[in-house]
Coordinates of C-alpha atoms in Angstrom, one line a residue:
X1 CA 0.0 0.0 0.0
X2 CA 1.4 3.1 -0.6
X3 CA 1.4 6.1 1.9
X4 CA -0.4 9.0 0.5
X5 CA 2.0 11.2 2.0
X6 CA 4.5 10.2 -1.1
X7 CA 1.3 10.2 -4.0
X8 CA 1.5 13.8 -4.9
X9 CA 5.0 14.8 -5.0
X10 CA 6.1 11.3 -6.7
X11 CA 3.9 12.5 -9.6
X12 CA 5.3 15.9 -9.4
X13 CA 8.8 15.2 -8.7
X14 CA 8.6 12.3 -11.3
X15 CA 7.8 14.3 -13.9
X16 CA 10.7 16.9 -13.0
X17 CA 13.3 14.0 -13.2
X18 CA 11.7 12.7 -16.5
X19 CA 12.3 16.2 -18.0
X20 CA 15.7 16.7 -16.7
X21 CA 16.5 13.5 -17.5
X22 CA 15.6 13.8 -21.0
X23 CA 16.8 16.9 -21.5
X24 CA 20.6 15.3 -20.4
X25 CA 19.9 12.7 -22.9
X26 CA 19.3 15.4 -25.3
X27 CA 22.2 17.7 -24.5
X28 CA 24.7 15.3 -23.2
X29 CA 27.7 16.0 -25.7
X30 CA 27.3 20.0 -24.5
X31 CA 26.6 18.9 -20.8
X32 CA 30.2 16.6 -21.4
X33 CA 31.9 19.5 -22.5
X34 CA 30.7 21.8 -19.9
X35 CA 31.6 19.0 -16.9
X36 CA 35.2 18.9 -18.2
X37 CA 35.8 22.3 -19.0
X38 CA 34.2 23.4 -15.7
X39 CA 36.5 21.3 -13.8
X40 CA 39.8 21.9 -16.1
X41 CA 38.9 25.5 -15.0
X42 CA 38.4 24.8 -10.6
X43 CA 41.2 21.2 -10.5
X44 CA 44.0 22.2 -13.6
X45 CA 44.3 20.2 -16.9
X46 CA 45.6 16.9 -15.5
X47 CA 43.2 16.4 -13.0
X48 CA 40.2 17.3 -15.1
X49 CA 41.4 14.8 -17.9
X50 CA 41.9 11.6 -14.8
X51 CA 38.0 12.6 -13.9
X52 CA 36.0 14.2 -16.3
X53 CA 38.2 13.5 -19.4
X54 CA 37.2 10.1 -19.5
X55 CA 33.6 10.6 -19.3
X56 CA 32.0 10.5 -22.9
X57 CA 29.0 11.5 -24.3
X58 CA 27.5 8.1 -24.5
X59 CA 28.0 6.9 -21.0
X60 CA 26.2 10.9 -20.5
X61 CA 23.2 10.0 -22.4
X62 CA 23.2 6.3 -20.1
X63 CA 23.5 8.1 -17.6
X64 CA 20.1 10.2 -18.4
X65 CA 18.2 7.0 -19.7
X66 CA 18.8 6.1 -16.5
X67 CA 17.5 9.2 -14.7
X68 CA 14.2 9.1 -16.4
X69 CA 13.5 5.5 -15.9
X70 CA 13.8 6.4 -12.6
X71 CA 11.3 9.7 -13.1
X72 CA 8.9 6.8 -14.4
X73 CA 9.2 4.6 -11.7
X74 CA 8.3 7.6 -9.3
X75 CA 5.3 8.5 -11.8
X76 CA 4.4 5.0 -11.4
X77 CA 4.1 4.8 -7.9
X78 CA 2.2 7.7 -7.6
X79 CA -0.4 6.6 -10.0
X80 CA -0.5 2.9 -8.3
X81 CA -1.4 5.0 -5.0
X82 CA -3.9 6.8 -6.8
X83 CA -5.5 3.6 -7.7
X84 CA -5.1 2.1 -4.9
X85 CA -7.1 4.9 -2.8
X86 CA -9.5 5.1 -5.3
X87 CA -10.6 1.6 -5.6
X88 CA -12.8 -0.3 -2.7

């Protein structure tokens, strides 16, 4: 049974992380770019190519595939809760 504390801000929290999410999928190669350049900037060249350099655009867009799986599961949950207060 789910609480119905958690119904309303999985559904609008879920949807938030679905969106972001997607929009990492989406912009991942500029996202990349701006991780590593951001941290070349704050750590120095070396360091920034040991962390970020050896992220790469894919593993980025994995990354938000994951993300908004996870907005779905939270979508998901709200909606179950939703049916399961409605229902007798």
């Amino acid at each position: 049974m789910v609480s119905i504390d958690v119904i309303v801000p999985n559904l609008i929290v879920g949807i938030l992380v679905i969106c972001m999410g997607s929009l990492v999928v989406w912009r991942r190669k500029t996202l990349n770019e701006f991780i590593y350049d951001s941290q070349k900037k704050l750590l120095g060249p070396r360091i920034a190519r040991a962390s970020a350099g050896r992220q790469t655009p894919f593993m980025m867009g994995v990354v938000g595939g994951f993300i908004v799986i996870l907005g779905i599961a939270m979508v998901t949950v709200g909606i179950v809760g939703i049916v399961q207060r409605l229902s007798p």
